[in-house]
Amino acid sequence: MDPSFRIVPGPAPKSTNDAKATKATLNSFGLHDTLTHGTRSIAHDVQATSALQARLESWEETQDNLKLTMARNVQGLHAPMRILMERKIVGFNPHMPAFPNQSNLAMDILMGRDETLEPADFCGGPEAGPSMNIHAEMERVRGI
């Protein structure tokens, strides 16, 4: 948590490292050296994120950071620590991952998402349904 009073996310950092990294993988002929640096990802080179997309992706994080910073200044250091501790405890889910309709109501309440309706709340397609292979899901979760 970086304490700041920023209401909207800041501008996305300029990605000059990508251009430098691509130039560093070139050989003497100006081609990508696959044997030394591995295969080249053209999708990574072509994809460019807009400033609006970067701001939208970090919107919730910035708003949460603002709320935690304000709670720290008004109530003291214990308030954001307690909130973050509660989120960590509630975020641990020991249940089987293949059970249908798993929702974390307590986390939604702590994050303030209990008062909003989003398309994911009521428009779950077949991909949102339960997995048919419970054993594979448990192996994936347990790292077997």
mmCIF file with all atom_site columns, C-alpha atoms in Angstrom:
data_model
loop_
_atom_site.group_PDB
_atom_site.id
_atom_site.type_symbol
_atom_site.label_atom_id
_atom_site.label_alt_id
_atom_site.label_comp_id
_atom_site.label_asym_id
_atom_site.label_entity_id
_atom_site.label_seq_id
_atom_site.pdbx_PDB_ins_code
_atom_site.Cartn_x
_atom_site.Cartn_y
_atom_site.Cartn_z
_atom_site.occupancy
_atom_site.B_iso_or_equiv
_atom_site.pdbx_formal_charge
_atom_site.auth_seq_id
_atom_site.auth_comp_id
_atom_site.auth_asym_id
_atom_site.auth_atom_id
_atom_site.pdbx_PDB_model_num
ATOM 1   C CA . MET A 1 1   ? 0.000   0.000   0.000   1.00 0.00 ? 1   MET A CA 1
ATOM 2   C CA . ASP A 1 2   ? 1.562   3.218   -1.181  1.00 0.00 ? 2   ASP A CA 1
ATOM 3   C CA . PRO A 1 3   ? -0.001  6.075   0.826   1.00 0.00 ? 3   PRO A CA 1
ATOM 4   C CA . SER A 1 4   ? -1.318  8.667   -1.603  1.00 0.00 ? 4   SER A CA 1
ATOM 5   C CA . PHE A 1 5   ? -4.405  10.823  -2.014  1.00 0.00 ? 5   PHE A CA 1
ATOM 6   C CA . ARG A 1 6   ? -4.656  10.207  -5.762  1.00 0.00 ? 6   ARG A CA 1
ATOM 7   C CA . ILE A 1 7   ? -8.326  9.994   -6.793  1.00 0.00 ? 7   ILE A CA 1
ATOM 8   C CA . VAL A 1 8   ? -7.748  8.749   -10.348 1.00 0.00 ? 8   VAL A CA 1
ATOM 9   C CA . PRO A 1 9   ? -4.909  6.509   -11.502 1.00 0.00 ? 9   PRO A CA 1
ATOM 10  C CA . GLY A 1 10  ? -1.832  8.223   -12.806 1.00 0.00 ? 10  GLY A CA 1
ATOM 11  C CA . PRO A 1 11  ? -0.668  8.001   -16.393 1.00 0.00 ? 11  PRO A CA 1
ATOM 12  C CA . ALA A 1 12  ? 0.813   4.712   -17.483 1.00 0.00 ? 12  ALA A CA 1
ATOM 13  C CA . PRO A 1 13  ? 4.604   4.659   -17.475 1.00 0.00 ? 13  PRO A CA 1
ATOM 14  C CA . LYS A 1 14  ? 6.251   4.892   -20.865 1.00 0.00 ? 14  LYS A CA 1
ATOM 15  C CA . SER A 1 15  ? 7.459   1.484   -21.969 1.00 0.00 ? 15  SER A CA 1
ATOM 16  C CA . THR A 1 16  ? 10.895  2.335   -23.316 1.00 0.00 ? 16  THR A CA 1
ATOM 17  C CA . ASN A 1 17  ? 12.323  -0.839  -21.802 1.00 0.00 ? 17  ASN A CA 1
ATOM 18  C CA . ASP A 1 18  ? 10.471  -2.961  -24.383 1.00 0.00 ? 18  ASP A CA 1
ATOM 19  C CA . ALA A 1 19  ? 12.199  -1.212  -27.278 1.00 0.00 ? 19  ALA A CA 1
ATOM 20  C CA . LYS A 1 20  ? 15.567  -1.501  -25.547 1.00 0.00 ? 20  LYS A CA 1
ATOM 21  C CA . ALA A 1 21  ? 14.971  -5.181  -24.771 1.00 0.00 ? 21  ALA A CA 1
ATOM 22  C CA . THR A 1 22  ? 14.051  -5.890  -28.395 1.00 0.00 ? 22  THR A CA 1
ATOM 23  C CA . LYS A 1 23  ? 17.175  -4.125  -29.652 1.00 0.00 ? 23  LYS A CA 1
ATOM 24  C CA . ALA A 1 24  ? 19.317  -6.057  -27.174 1.00 0.00 ? 24  ALA A CA 1
ATOM 25  C CA . THR A 1 25  ? 18.233  -9.375  -28.724 1.00 0.00 ? 25  THR A CA 1
ATOM 26  C CA . LEU A 1 26  ? 19.340  -8.469  -32.250 1.00 0.00 ? 26  LEU A CA 1
ATOM 27  C CA . ASN A 1 27  ? 22.386  -10.108 -33.777 1.00 0.00 ? 27  ASN A CA 1
ATOM 28  C CA . SER A 1 28  ? 24.912  -8.496  -36.146 1.00 0.00 ? 28  SER A CA 1
ATOM 29  C CA . PHE A 1 29  ? 22.479  -8.806  -39.080 1.00 0.00 ? 29  PHE A CA 1
ATOM 30  C CA . GLY A 1 30  ? 19.702  -6.995  -37.233 1.00 0.00 ? 30  GLY A CA 1
ATOM 31  C CA . LEU A 1 31  ? 17.615  -10.145 -36.721 1.00 0.00 ? 31  LEU A CA 1
ATOM 32  C CA . HIS A 1 32  ? 16.353  -11.640 -33.477 1.00 0.00 ? 32  HIS A CA 1
ATOM 33  C CA . ASP A 1 33  ? 18.857  -14.174 -32.123 1.00 0.00 ? 33  ASP A CA 1
ATOM 34  C CA . THR A 1 34  ? 16.591  -17.086 -31.226 1.00 0.00 ? 34  THR A CA 1
ATOM 35  C CA . LEU A 1 35  ? 19.324  -19.452 -30.062 1.00 0.00 ? 35  LEU A CA 1
ATOM 36  C CA . THR A 1 36  ? 20.624  -16.997 -27.486 1.00 0.00 ? 36  THR A CA 1
ATOM 37  C CA . HIS A 1 37  ? 17.446  -15.226 -26.360 1.00 0.00 ? 37  HIS A CA 1
ATOM 38  C CA . GLY A 1 38  ? 14.666  -17.763 -27.081 1.00 0.00 ? 38  GLY A CA 1
ATOM 39  C CA . THR A 1 39  ? 11.645  -17.324 -29.299 1.00 0.00 ? 39  THR A CA 1
ATOM 40  C CA . ARG A 1 40  ? 10.349  -13.848 -29.960 1.00 0.00 ? 40  ARG A CA 1
ATOM 41  C CA . SER A 1 41  ? 6.816   -12.876 -29.036 1.00 0.00 ? 41  SER A CA 1
ATOM 42  C CA . ILE A 1 42  ? 5.439   -10.720 -31.826 1.00 0.00 ? 42  ILE A CA 1
ATOM 43  C CA . ALA A 1 43  ? 2.159   -10.296 -29.925 1.00 0.00 ? 43  ALA A CA 1
ATOM 44  C CA . HIS A 1 44  ? 4.112   -8.607  -27.132 1.00 0.00 ? 44  HIS A CA 1
ATOM 45  C CA . ASP A 1 45  ? 5.814   -6.285  -29.635 1.00 0.00 ? 45  ASP A CA 1
ATOM 46  C CA . VAL A 1 46  ? 2.599   -5.367  -31.430 1.00 0.00 ? 46  VAL A CA 1
ATOM 47  C CA . GLN A 1 47  ? 0.233   -4.950  -28.490 1.00 0.00 ? 47  GLN A CA 1
ATOM 48  C CA . ALA A 1 48  ? 0.122   -1.422  -27.248 1.00 0.00 ? 48  ALA A CA 1
ATOM 49  C CA . THR A 1 49  ? -2.090  -0.457  -24.346 1.00 0.00 ? 49  THR A CA 1
ATOM 50  C CA . SER A 1 50  ? -3.801  2.879   -24.435 1.00 0.00 ? 50  SER A CA 1
ATOM 51  C CA . ALA A 1 51  ? -3.665  5.355   -21.568 1.00 0.00 ? 51  ALA A CA 1
ATOM 52  C CA . LEU A 1 52  ? -7.398  4.897   -20.935 1.00 0.00 ? 52  LEU A CA 1
ATOM 53  C CA . GLN A 1 53  ? -7.057  1.119   -20.700 1.00 0.00 ? 53  GLN A CA 1
ATOM 54  C CA . ALA A 1 54  ? -4.170  1.437   -18.243 1.00 0.00 ? 54  ALA A CA 1
ATOM 55  C CA . ARG A 1 55  ? -6.206  3.816   -16.074 1.00 0.00 ? 55  ARG A CA 1
ATOM 56  C CA . LEU A 1 56  ? -9.267  1.561   -16.110 1.00 0.00 ? 56  LEU A CA 1
ATOM 57  C CA . GLU A 1 57  ? -7.189  -1.450  -15.109 1.00 0.00 ? 57  GLU A CA 1
ATOM 58  C CA . SER A 1 58  ? -5.764  0.347   -12.082 1.00 0.00 ? 58  SER A CA 1
ATOM 59  C CA . TRP A 1 59  ? -8.960  2.216   -11.109 1.00 0.00 ? 59  TRP A CA 1
ATOM 60  C CA . GLU A 1 60  ? -10.067 -0.090  -8.273  1.00 0.00 ? 60  GLU A CA 1
ATOM 61  C CA . GLU A 1 61  ? -6.550  -0.323  -6.875  1.00 0.00 ? 61  GLU A CA 1
ATOM 62  C CA . THR A 1 62  ? -6.238  3.474   -6.782  1.00 0.00 ? 62  THR A CA 1
ATOM 63  C CA . GLN A 1 63  ? -9.630  3.913   -5.122  1.00 0.00 ? 63  GLN A CA 1
ATOM 64  C CA . ASP A 1 64  ? -8.810  1.239   -2.542  1.00 0.00 ? 64  ASP A CA 1
ATOM 65  C CA . ASN A 1 65  ? -5.452  2.865   -1.861  1.00 0.00 ? 65  ASN A CA 1
ATOM 66  C CA . LEU A 1 66  ? -7.182  6.231   -1.329  1.00 0.00 ? 66  LEU A CA 1
ATOM 67  C CA . LYS A 1 67  ? -9.676  4.717   1.131   1.00 0.00 ? 67  LYS A CA 1
ATOM 68  C CA . LEU A 1 68  ? -6.932  2.972   3.096   1.00 0.00 ? 68  LEU A CA 1
ATOM 69  C CA . THR A 1 69  ? -4.804  6.122   3.227   1.00 0.00 ? 69  THR A CA 1
ATOM 70  C CA . MET A 1 70  ? -7.732  8.211   4.440   1.00 0.00 ? 70  MET A CA 1
ATOM 71  C CA . ALA A 1 71  ? -8.558  5.589   7.093   1.00 0.00 ? 71  ALA A CA 1
ATOM 72  C CA . ARG A 1 72  ? -4.918  5.682   8.211   1.00 0.00 ? 72  ARG A CA 1
ATOM 73  C CA . ASN A 1 73  ? -4.903  9.458   8.560   1.00 0.00 ? 73  ASN A CA 1
ATOM 74  C CA . VAL A 1 74  ? -8.280  9.653   10.319  1.00 0.00 ? 74  VAL A CA 1
ATOM 75  C CA . GLN A 1 75  ? -8.248  6.558   12.557  1.00 0.00 ? 75  GLN A CA 1
ATOM 76  C CA . GLY A 1 76  ? -4.578  5.663   12.800  1.00 0.00 ? 76  GLY A CA 1
ATOM 77  C CA . LEU A 1 77  ? -2.383  2.896   11.469  1.00 0.00 ? 77  LEU A CA 1
ATOM 78  C CA . HIS A 1 78  ? -4.526  0.134   12.989  1.00 0.00 ? 78  HIS A CA 1
ATOM 79  C CA . ALA A 1 79  ? -7.508  0.746   10.664  1.00 0.00 ? 79  ALA A CA 1
ATOM 80  C CA . PRO A 1 80  ? -5.919  -0.148  7.301   1.00 0.00 ? 80  PRO A CA 1
ATOM 81  C CA . MET A 1 81  ? -3.966  -2.962  8.941   1.00 0.00 ? 81  MET A CA 1
ATOM 82  C CA . ARG A 1 82  ? -7.190  -4.438  10.330  1.00 0.00 ? 82  ARG A CA 1
ATOM 83  C CA . ILE A 1 83  ? -8.957  -4.100  6.975   1.00 0.00 ? 83  ILE A CA 1
ATOM 84  C CA . LEU A 1 84  ? -6.093  -5.766  5.107   1.00 0.00 ? 84  LEU A CA 1
ATOM 85  C CA . MET A 1 85  ? -5.893  -8.531  7.726   1.00 0.00 ? 85  MET A CA 1
ATOM 86  C CA . GLU A 1 86  ? -9.631  -9.202  7.411   1.00 0.00 ? 86  GLU A CA 1
ATOM 87  C CA . ARG A 1 87  ? -9.342  -9.357  3.613   1.00 0.00 ? 87  ARG A CA 1
ATOM 88  C CA . LYS A 1 88  ? -6.469  -11.824 3.853   1.00 0.00 ? 88  LYS A CA 1
ATOM 89  C CA . ILE A 1 89  ? -8.379  -14.073 6.269   1.00 0.00 ? 89  ILE A CA 1
ATOM 90  C CA . VAL A 1 90  ? -11.589 -13.965 4.244   1.00 0.00 ? 90  VAL A CA 1
ATOM 91  C CA . GLY A 1 91  ? -9.714  -14.486 0.960   1.00 0.00 ? 91  GLY A CA 1
ATOM 92  C CA . PHE A 1 92  ? -8.472  -17.915 2.053   1.00 0.00 ? 92  PHE A CA 1
ATOM 93  C CA . ASN A 1 93  ? -10.902 -20.457 0.638   1.00 0.00 ? 93  ASN A CA 1
ATOM 94  C CA . PRO A 1 94  ? -10.220 -24.099 1.576   1.00 0.00 ? 94  PRO A CA 1
ATOM 95  C CA . HIS A 1 95  ? -13.316 -25.424 -0.228  1.00 0.00 ? 95  HIS A CA 1
ATOM 96  C CA . MET A 1 96  ? -13.221 -27.602 -3.305  1.00 0.00 ? 96  MET A CA 1
ATOM 97  C CA . PRO A 1 97  ? -12.811 -25.509 -6.456  1.00 0.00 ? 97  PRO A CA 1
ATOM 98  C CA . ALA A 1 98  ? -15.212 -27.583 -8.555  1.00 0.00 ? 98  ALA A CA 1
ATOM 99  C CA . PHE A 1 99  ? -18.315 -26.755 -6.545  1.00 0.00 ? 99  PHE A CA 1
ATOM 100 C CA . PRO A 1 100 ? -20.763 -24.564 -8.457  1.00 0.00 ? 100 PRO A CA 1
ATOM 101 C CA . ASN A 1 101 ? -21.703 -21.016 -7.504  1.00 0.00 ? 101 ASN A CA 1
ATOM 102 C CA . GLN A 1 102 ? -18.770 -20.246 -5.284  1.00 0.00 ? 102 GLN A CA 1
ATOM 103 C CA . SER A 1 103 ? -18.951 -16.652 -4.218  1.00 0.00 ? 103 SER A CA 1
ATOM 104 C CA . ASN A 1 104 ? -17.136 -14.914 -1.443  1.00 0.00 ? 104 ASN A CA 1
ATOM 105 C CA . LEU A 1 105 ? -19.818 -12.720 0.074   1.00 0.00 ? 105 LEU A CA 1
ATOM 106 C CA . ALA A 1 106 ? -17.620 -11.665 2.976   1.00 0.00 ? 106 ALA A CA 1
ATOM 107 C CA . MET A 1 107 ? -14.906 -10.437 0.587   1.00 0.00 ? 107 MET A CA 1
ATOM 108 C CA . ASP A 1 108 ? -17.508 -8.593  -1.473  1.00 0.00 ? 108 ASP A CA 1
ATOM 109 C CA . ILE A 1 109 ? -18.717 -6.837  1.680   1.00 0.00 ? 109 ILE A CA 1
ATOM 110 C CA . LEU A 1 110 ? -15.185 -5.895  2.755   1.00 0.00 ? 110 LEU A CA 1
ATOM 111 C CA . MET A 1 111 ? -14.350 -4.571  -0.720  1.00 0.00 ? 111 MET A CA 1
ATOM 112 C CA . GLY A 1 112 ? -17.655 -2.663  -0.983  1.00 0.00 ? 112 GLY A CA 1
ATOM 113 C CA . ARG A 1 113 ? -18.873 -4.666  -3.983  1.00 0.00 ? 113 ARG A CA 1
ATOM 114 C CA . ASP A 1 114 ? -22.021 -5.894  -2.224  1.00 0.00 ? 114 ASP A CA 1
ATOM 115 C CA . GLU A 1 115 ? -23.999 -2.817  -3.287  1.00 0.00 ? 115 GLU A CA 1
ATOM 116 C CA . THR A 1 116 ? -23.204 -3.006  -7.001  1.00 0.00 ? 116 THR A CA 1
ATOM 117 C CA . LEU A 1 117 ? -24.493 -5.171  -9.809  1.00 0.00 ? 117 LEU A CA 1
ATOM 118 C CA . GLU A 1 118 ? -22.100 -6.258  -12.503 1.00 0.00 ? 118 GLU A CA 1
ATOM 119 C CA . PRO A 1 119 ? -22.799 -8.386  -15.583 1.00 0.00 ? 119 PRO A CA 1
ATOM 120 C CA . ALA A 1 120 ? -20.777 -11.245 -14.077 1.00 0.00 ? 120 ALA A CA 1
ATOM 121 C CA . ASP A 1 121 ? -23.263 -11.401 -11.191 1.00 0.00 ? 121 ASP A CA 1
ATOM 122 C CA . PHE A 1 122 ? -26.215 -12.513 -13.293 1.00 0.00 ? 122 PHE A CA 1
ATOM 123 C CA . CYS A 1 123 ? -24.900 -13.401 -16.757 1.00 0.00 ? 123 CYS A CA 1
ATOM 124 C CA . GLY A 1 124 ? -22.835 -16.485 -16.100 1.00 0.00 ? 124 GLY A CA 1
ATOM 125 C CA . GLY A 1 125 ? -22.358 -18.483 -19.293 1.00 0.00 ? 125 GLY A CA 1
ATOM 126 C CA . PRO A 1 126 ? -21.386 -22.128 -19.670 1.00 0.00 ? 126 PRO A CA 1
ATOM 127 C CA . GLU A 1 127 ? -17.748 -21.208 -19.078 1.00 0.00 ? 127 GLU A CA 1
ATOM 128 C CA . ALA A 1 128 ? -18.727 -19.935 -15.623 1.00 0.00 ? 128 ALA A CA 1
ATOM 129 C CA . GLY A 1 129 ? -20.287 -23.282 -14.738 1.00 0.00 ? 129 GLY A CA 1
ATOM 130 C CA . PRO A 1 130 ? -18.672 -25.969 -12.639 1.00 0.00 ? 130 PRO A CA 1
ATOM 131 C CA . SER A 1 131 ? -15.853 -28.053 -13.996 1.00 0.00 ? 131 SER A CA 1
ATOM 132 C CA . MET A 1 132 ? -16.813 -31.601 -14.812 1.00 0.00 ? 132 MET A CA 1
ATOM 133 C CA . ASN A 1 133 ? -13.448 -33.041 -13.760 1.00 0.00 ? 133 ASN A CA 1
ATOM 134 C CA . ILE A 1 134 ? -13.190 -32.610 -9.988  1.00 0.00 ? 134 ILE A CA 1
ATOM 135 C CA . HIS A 1 135 ? -9.997  -34.661 -9.705  1.00 0.00 ? 135 HIS A CA 1
ATOM 136 C CA . ALA A 1 136 ? -8.110  -32.496 -12.201 1.00 0.00 ? 136 ALA A CA 1
ATOM 137 C CA . GLU A 1 137 ? -9.268  -29.343 -10.413 1.00 0.00 ? 137 GLU A CA 1
ATOM 138 C CA . MET A 1 138 ? -8.083  -30.633 -7.042  1.00 0.00 ? 138 MET A CA 1
ATOM 139 C CA . GLU A 1 139 ? -4.721  -31.655 -8.523  1.00 0.00 ? 139 GLU A CA 1
ATOM 140 C CA . ARG A 1 140 ? -4.347  -28.180 -10.010 1.00 0.00 ? 140 ARG A CA 1
ATOM 141 C CA . VAL A 1 141 ? -5.200  -26.480 -6.712  1.00 0.00 ? 141 VAL A CA 1
ATOM 142 C CA . ARG A 1 142 ? -2.950  -28.719 -4.607  1.00 0.00 ? 142 ARG A CA 1
ATOM 143 C CA . GLY A 1 143 ? -0.086  -28.613 -7.109  1.00 0.00 ? 143 GLY A CA 1
ATOM 144 C CA . ILE A 1 144 ? 0.046   -32.362 -7.632  1.00 0.00 ? 144 ILE A CA 1
#
